[in-house]
PDB file of C-alpha atoms in Angstrom:
ATOM      1  CA  UNK A  17       2.035 -13.131  39.077  1.00  0.00           C
ATOM      2  CA  UNK A  18       2.599 -11.250  35.810  1.00  0.00           C
ATOM      3  CA  UNK A  19       0.786 -12.474  32.688  1.00  0.00           C
ATOM      4  CA  UNK A  20       2.979 -14.048  30.004  1.00  0.00           C
ATOM      5  CA  UNK A  21       4.221 -11.553  27.444  1.00  0.00           C
ATOM      6  CA  UNK A  22       3.485 -11.968  23.762  1.00  0.00           C
ATOM      7  CA  UNK A  23       6.580 -12.488  21.659  1.00  0.00           C
ATOM      8  CA  UNK A  24       7.840  -9.465  19.737  1.00  0.00           C
ATOM      9  CA  UNK A  25       8.826 -10.382  16.177  1.00  0.00           C
ATOM     10  CA  UNK A  26      11.307  -8.564  13.922  1.00  0.00           C
ATOM     11  CA  UNK A  27      12.073  -8.412  10.225  1.00  0.00           C
ATOM     12  CA  UNK A  28      14.517 -11.296  10.800  1.00  0.00           C
ATOM     13  CA  UNK A  29      11.475 -13.473  11.572  1.00  0.00           C
ATOM     14  CA  UNK A  30       9.817 -12.368   8.327  1.00  0.00           C
ATOM     15  CA  UNK A  31      12.883 -13.403   6.339  1.00  0.00           C
ATOM     16  CA  UNK A  32      12.989 -16.726   8.203  1.00  0.00           C
ATOM     17  CA  UNK A  33       9.496 -17.734   7.052  1.00  0.00           C
ATOM     18  CA  UNK A  34       9.319 -20.865   4.893  1.00  0.00           C
ATOM     19  CA  UNK A  35       9.640 -20.335   1.136  1.00  0.00           C
ATOM     20  CA  UNK A  36       6.397 -19.107  -0.370  1.00  0.00           C
ATOM     21  CA  UNK A  37       4.839 -17.835   2.864  1.00  0.00           C
ATOM     22  CA  UNK A  38       4.136 -14.120   2.982  1.00  0.00           C
ATOM     23  CA  UNK A  39       3.466 -11.982   6.014  1.00  0.00           C
ATOM     24  CA  UNK A  40       3.608  -8.410   7.186  1.00  0.00           C
ATOM     25  CA  UNK A  41       5.002  -7.167  10.475  1.00  0.00           C
ATOM     26  CA  UNK A  42       3.376  -4.317  12.363  1.00  0.00           C
ATOM     27  CA  UNK A  43       4.672  -3.209  15.747  1.00  0.00           C
ATOM     28  CA  UNK A  44       6.362  -6.577  16.252  1.00  0.00           C
ATOM     29  CA  UNK A  45       3.279  -8.648  15.419  1.00  0.00           C
ATOM     30  CA  UNK A  46       3.176 -10.949  12.383  1.00  0.00           C
ATOM     31  CA  UNK A  47       0.121 -10.949  10.108  1.00  0.00           C
ATOM     32  CA  UNK A  48       0.053 -13.820   7.622  1.00  0.00           C
ATOM     33  CA  UNK A  49      -1.105 -12.985   4.102  1.00  0.00           C
ATOM     34  CA  UNK A  50      -3.561 -15.073   2.111  1.00  0.00           C
ATOM     35  CA  UNK A  51      -3.158 -15.468  -1.649  1.00  0.00           C
ATOM     36  CA  UNK A  52      -4.863 -12.614  -3.530  1.00  0.00           C
ATOM     37  CA  UNK A  53      -7.949 -13.035  -5.699  1.00  0.00           C
ATOM     38  CA  UNK A  54      -8.003 -12.624  -9.471  1.00  0.00           C
ATOM     39  CA  UNK A  55      -9.694  -9.189  -9.300  1.00  0.00           C
ATOM     40  CA  UNK A  56      -7.139  -8.103  -6.710  1.00  0.00           C
ATOM     41  CA  UNK A  57      -4.276  -9.069  -9.003  1.00  0.00           C
ATOM     42  CA  UNK A  58      -5.920  -7.448 -12.026  1.00  0.00           C
ATOM     43  CA  UNK A  59      -6.314  -4.169 -10.146  1.00  0.00           C
ATOM     44  CA  UNK A  60      -2.712  -4.248  -8.912  1.00  0.00           C
ATOM     45  CA  UNK A  61      -1.430  -4.950 -12.418  1.00  0.00           C
ATOM     46  CA  UNK A  62      -3.574  -2.302 -14.124  1.00  0.00           C
ATOM     47  CA  UNK A  63      -2.884   0.376 -11.492  1.00  0.00           C
ATOM     48  CA  UNK A  64       0.850  -0.300 -11.670  1.00  0.00           C
ATOM     49  CA  UNK A  65       0.741   0.027 -15.473  1.00  0.00           C
ATOM     50  CA  UNK A  66      -1.370   3.184 -15.425  1.00  0.00           C
ATOM     51  CA  UNK A  67       0.815   4.923 -12.829  1.00  0.00           C
ATOM     52  CA  UNK A  68       4.059   3.712 -14.419  1.00  0.00           C
ATOM     53  CA  UNK A  69       2.961   4.913 -17.871  1.00  0.00           C
ATOM     54  CA  UNK A  70       2.083   8.314 -16.407  1.00  0.00           C
ATOM     55  CA  UNK A  71       5.480   8.621 -14.685  1.00  0.00           C
ATOM     56  CA  UNK A  72       7.297   7.540 -17.865  1.00  0.00           C
ATOM     57  CA  UNK A  73       5.328   9.984 -20.055  1.00  0.00           C
ATOM     58  CA  UNK A  74       6.177  12.839 -17.670  1.00  0.00           C
ATOM     59  CA  UNK A  75       9.803  11.666 -17.460  1.00  0.00           C
ATOM     60  CA  UNK A  76       9.315  11.683 -13.699  1.00  0.00           C
ATOM     61  CA  UNK A  77      11.795  10.514 -11.116  1.00  0.00           C
ATOM     62  CA  UNK A  78       9.408   8.377  -9.086  1.00  0.00           C
ATOM     63  CA  UNK A  79       9.247   4.591  -9.323  1.00  0.00           C
ATOM     64  CA  UNK A  80       6.223   2.332  -8.921  1.00  0.00           C
ATOM     65  CA  UNK A  81       6.468  -1.133  -7.365  1.00  0.00           C
ATOM     66  CA  UNK A  82       3.709  -3.758  -7.100  1.00  0.00           C
ATOM     67  CA  UNK A  83       3.610  -6.305  -4.274  1.00  0.00           C
ATOM     68  CA  UNK A  84       5.481  -8.228  -3.188  1.00  0.00           C
ATOM     69  CA  UNK A  85       7.829  -5.337  -2.471  1.00  0.00           C
ATOM     70  CA  UNK A  86       9.315  -4.783   0.981  1.00  0.00           C
ATOM     71  CA  UNK A  87       8.670  -1.499   2.756  1.00  0.00           C
ATOM     72  CA  UNK A  88      10.451  -0.996   6.065  1.00  0.00           C
ATOM     73  CA  UNK A  89       8.467   1.860   7.622  1.00  0.00           C
ATOM     74  CA  UNK A  90      11.024   2.615  10.327  1.00  0.00           C
ATOM     75  CA  UNK A  91      14.444   1.554  11.509  1.00  0.00           C
ATOM     76  CA  UNK A  92      13.329  -0.384  14.588  1.00  0.00           C
ATOM     77  CA  UNK A  93      12.918  -3.665  12.676  1.00  0.00           C
ATOM     78  CA  UNK A  94       9.354  -4.078  13.947  1.00  0.00           C
ATOM     79  CA  UNK A  95       7.452  -2.862  10.866  1.00  0.00           C
ATOM     80  CA  UNK A  96       7.571  -4.498   7.456  1.00  0.00           C
ATOM     81  CA  UNK A  97       4.713  -4.191   4.970  1.00  0.00           C
ATOM     82  CA  UNK A  98       4.117  -5.155   1.358  1.00  0.00           C
ATOM     83  CA  UNK A  99       1.696  -2.559  -0.034  1.00  0.00           C
ATOM     84  CA  UNK A 100      -0.130  -3.611  -3.168  1.00  0.00           C
ATOM     85  CA  UNK A 101       1.324  -0.540  -4.922  1.00  0.00           C
ATOM     86  CA  UNK A 102       4.174   1.671  -3.689  1.00  0.00           C
ATOM     87  CA  UNK A 103       5.226   4.867  -5.451  1.00  0.00           C
ATOM     88  CA  UNK A 104       8.607   6.095  -4.261  1.00  0.00           C
ATOM     89  CA  UNK A 105      10.102   9.399  -5.362  1.00  0.00           C
ATOM     90  CA  UNK A 106      13.306   9.420  -3.298  1.00  0.00           C
ATOM     91  CA  UNK A 107      15.957   7.061  -4.673  1.00  0.00           C
ATOM     92  CA  UNK A 108      17.772   7.410  -1.329  1.00  0.00           C
ATOM     93  CA  UNK A 109      15.097   5.197   0.254  1.00  0.00           C
ATOM     94  CA  UNK A 110      15.678   2.311  -2.164  1.00  0.00           C
ATOM     95  CA  UNK A 111      18.106  -0.582  -2.078  1.00  0.00           C
ATOM     96  CA  UNK A 112      18.031  -4.211  -3.186  1.00  0.00           C
ATOM     97  CA  UNK A 113      15.898  -5.221  -0.181  1.00  0.00           C
ATOM     98  CA  UNK A 114      13.163  -2.630  -0.804  1.00  0.00           C
ATOM     99  CA  UNK A 115      12.162   0.783   0.519  1.00  0.00           C
ATOM    100  CA  UNK A 116      13.517   2.063   3.835  1.00  0.00           C
ATOM    101  CA  UNK A 117      11.076   4.747   4.906  1.00  0.00           C
ATOM    102  CA  UNK A 118       7.735   6.048   3.715  1.00  0.00           C
ATOM    103  CA  UNK A 119       6.685   5.684   0.087  1.00  0.00           C
ATOM    104  CA  UNK A 120       5.095   8.812  -1.353  1.00  0.00           C
ATOM    105  CA  UNK A 121       1.913   7.008  -2.395  1.00  0.00           C
ATOM    106  CA  UNK A 122       0.558   3.667  -1.190  1.00  0.00           C
ATOM    107  CA  UNK A 123      -2.413   1.778  -2.616  1.00  0.00           C
ATOM    108  CA  UNK A 124      -3.980  -1.192  -0.852  1.00  0.00           C
ATOM    109  CA  UNK A 125      -6.611  -3.412  -2.488  1.00  0.00           C
ATOM    110  CA  UNK A 126      -9.009  -4.658   0.196  1.00  0.00           C
ATOM    111  CA  UNK A 127      -9.915  -8.298   0.551  1.00  0.00           C
ATOM    112  CA  UNK A 128     -12.378  -9.727   3.093  1.00  0.00           C
ATOM    113  CA  UNK A 129      -9.522 -10.736   5.390  1.00  0.00           C
ATOM    114  CA  UNK A 130      -7.663  -7.379   5.259  1.00  0.00           C
ATOM    115  CA  UNK A 131     -10.398  -4.806   5.918  1.00  0.00           C
ATOM    116  CA  UNK A 132      -9.444  -3.996   9.516  1.00  0.00           C
ATOM    117  CA  UNK A 133      -5.786  -3.962   8.595  1.00  0.00           C
ATOM    118  CA  UNK A 134      -6.206  -1.639   5.589  1.00  0.00           C
ATOM    119  CA  UNK A 135      -8.769   0.791   7.038  1.00  0.00           C
ATOM    120  CA  UNK A 136      -7.386   1.086  10.553  1.00  0.00           C
ATOM    121  CA  UNK A 137      -3.973  -0.343  11.349  1.00  0.00           C
ATOM    122  CA  UNK A 138      -2.222   0.517   8.092  1.00  0.00           C
ATOM    123  CA  UNK A 139      -3.876   3.933   7.883  1.00  0.00           C
ATOM    124  CA  UNK A 140      -2.392   4.772  11.280  1.00  0.00           C
ATOM    125  CA  UNK A 141       1.039   3.334  10.411  1.00  0.00           C
ATOM    126  CA  UNK A 142       1.214   5.074   7.012  1.00  0.00           C
ATOM    127  CA  UNK A 143       0.149   8.390   8.537  1.00  0.00           C
ATOM    128  CA  UNK A 144       2.749   8.071  11.313  1.00  0.00           C
ATOM    129  CA  UNK A 145       5.471   7.139   8.797  1.00  0.00           C
ATOM    130  CA  UNK A 146       4.639  10.256   6.677  1.00  0.00           C
ATOM    131  CA  UNK A 147       3.270   8.546   3.569  1.00  0.00           C
ATOM    132  CA  UNK A 148       1.977  11.457   1.472  1.00  0.00           C
ATOM    133  CA  UNK A 149      -1.071   9.748  -0.083  1.00  0.00           C
ATOM    134  CA  UNK A 150      -2.940   6.539   0.726  1.00  0.00           C
ATOM    135  CA  UNK A 151      -5.664   4.868  -1.338  1.00  0.00           C
ATOM    136  CA  UNK A 152      -7.854   2.021  -0.139  1.00  0.00           C
ATOM    137  CA  UNK A 153      -9.481   0.331  -3.141  1.00  0.00           C
ATOM    138  CA  UNK A 154     -12.389  -1.874  -2.116  1.00  0.00           C
ATOM    139  CA  UNK A 155     -13.707  -4.204  -4.860  1.00  0.00           C
ATOM    140  CA  UNK A 156     -16.496  -5.447  -2.565  1.00  0.00           C
ATOM    141  CA  UNK A 157     -18.077  -1.997  -2.132  1.00  0.00           C
ATOM    142  CA  UNK A 158     -16.666  -0.610  -5.412  1.00  0.00           C
ATOM    143  CA  UNK A 159     -15.297   2.397  -3.536  1.00  0.00           C
ATOM    144  CA  UNK A 160     -11.930   4.093  -3.142  1.00  0.00           C
ATOM    145  CA  UNK A 161     -10.989   6.037  -0.032  1.00  0.00           C
ATOM    146  CA  UNK A 162      -8.325   8.655  -0.767  1.00  0.00           C
ATOM    147  CA  UNK A 163      -6.283  10.075   2.102  1.00  0.00           C
ATOM    148  CA  UNK A 164      -4.189  13.171   1.366  1.00  0.00           C
ATOM    149  CA  UNK A 165      -1.958  12.601   4.384  1.00  0.00           C
ATOM    150  CA  UNK A 166       0.522  15.271   3.319  1.00  0.00           C
ATOM    151  CA  UNK A 167      -2.132  17.976   3.671  1.00  0.00           C
ATOM    152  CA  UNK A 168      -3.819  16.296   6.633  1.00  0.00           C
ATOM    153  CA  UNK A 169      -7.199  16.300   4.900  1.00  0.00           C
ATOM    154  CA  UNK A 170     -10.007  13.927   5.770  1.00  0.00           C
ATOM    155  CA  UNK A 171     -10.515  11.068   3.384  1.00  0.00           C
ATOM    156  CA  UNK A 172     -12.660  11.396   0.320  1.00  0.00           C
ATOM    157  CA  UNK A 173     -14.639   8.440  -0.943  1.00  0.00           C
ATOM    158  CA  UNK A 174     -15.128   7.782  -4.646  1.00  0.00           C
ATOM    159  CA  UNK A 175     -16.942   5.124  -6.634  1.00  0.00           C
ATOM    160  CA  UNK A 176     -15.256   2.989  -9.272  1.00  0.00           C
ATOM    161  CA  UNK A 177     -17.106   5.130 -11.877  1.00  0.00           C
ATOM    162  CA  UNK A 178     -15.513   8.407 -10.701  1.00  0.00           C
ATOM    163  CA  UNK A 179     -12.411  10.015 -12.113  1.00  0.00           C
ATOM    164  CA  UNK A 180     -10.315   9.914  -8.940  1.00  0.00           C
ATOM    165  CA  UNK A 181      -7.774  12.736  -8.663  1.00  0.00           C
ATOM    166  CA  UNK A 182      -4.292  11.799  -7.509  1.00  0.00           C
ATOM    167  CA  UNK A 183      -3.070  14.170  -4.802  1.00  0.00           C
ATOM    168  CA  UNK A 184       0.658  13.923  -5.541  1.00  0.00           C
ATOM    169  CA  UNK A 185       0.069  14.256  -9.317  1.00  0.00           C
ATOM    170  CA  UNK A 186      -2.490  17.052  -9.863  1.00  0.00           C
ATOM    171  CA  UNK A 187      -2.812  16.267 -13.590  1.00  0.00           C
ATOM    172  CA  UNK A 188      -3.534  12.545 -13.101  1.00  0.00           C
ATOM    173  CA  UNK A 189      -6.878  10.954 -12.358  1.00  0.00           C
ATOM    174  CA  UNK A 190      -7.827   7.291 -12.494  1.00  0.00           C
ATOM    175  CA  UNK A 191     -11.199   5.674 -13.097  1.00  0.00           C
ATOM    176  CA  UNK A 192     -11.080   2.198 -11.562  1.00  0.00           C
ATOM    177  CA  UNK A 193     -13.869   0.825 -13.798  1.00  0.00           C
ATOM    178  CA  UNK A 194     -11.712   1.556 -16.855  1.00  0.00           C
ATOM    179  CA  UNK A 195      -9.134  -0.888 -15.474  1.00  0.00           C
ATOM    180  CA  UNK A 196     -11.588  -3.789 -15.212  1.00  0.00           C
ATOM    181  CA  UNK A 197     -12.922  -6.051 -17.986  1.00  0.00           C
TER     182      UNK A 197
END
C-alpha cells in the first residue's frame, strides 16, 4: 500500500489565506510567517531607506521593495516568497501583484524561527532562480552573510561593525550598526 501523499499547495492557496495571515510557498509547501520583532522591522526600514536613497541619488533604474512584497520565483505557481528587502532592476518583472522572476538583490533578516529557511532553503531557491546577490542579516549573531550569486563566489561573513560592500553596486557599502539606535 502506498503512503498518503502530502498535499501540494499553489499561490492560489496563499491568496486564499484568511485576512492578516502571511505565509510563503516553497516547492508547493506552505510556511506560515510569525510577526516580526521590533529590531527586524527597524532593520528592514533602515535598509530600505539606505538602498532607496542610494538608487535615487544615482538616478538608477532599480526599485527597492520591503516586505510584504510578493516574489513569484518561477511560473509553476509553487514558489511565492516575501523577502524582507527586494531590489529589482528589470521593470519587465513587475506588475501590480509583485515581481515575477528573480530580484537582483534579496535581503533576509533572520529570526529564531527562520534560520533554517533563510540559510538553507531560501539560499538554494534564490541561487536556482538566478538572484544576483543575497544577504542574510542575523541580529542574534550580529553577522551578515553576503552571497555574490552572480559570480558564484562563496559567501563572505561580516560583522555589524564592518562596512559591507554591495556586489551589484560597487560604490555602495553599508554598516549595519549605523542603522541601529
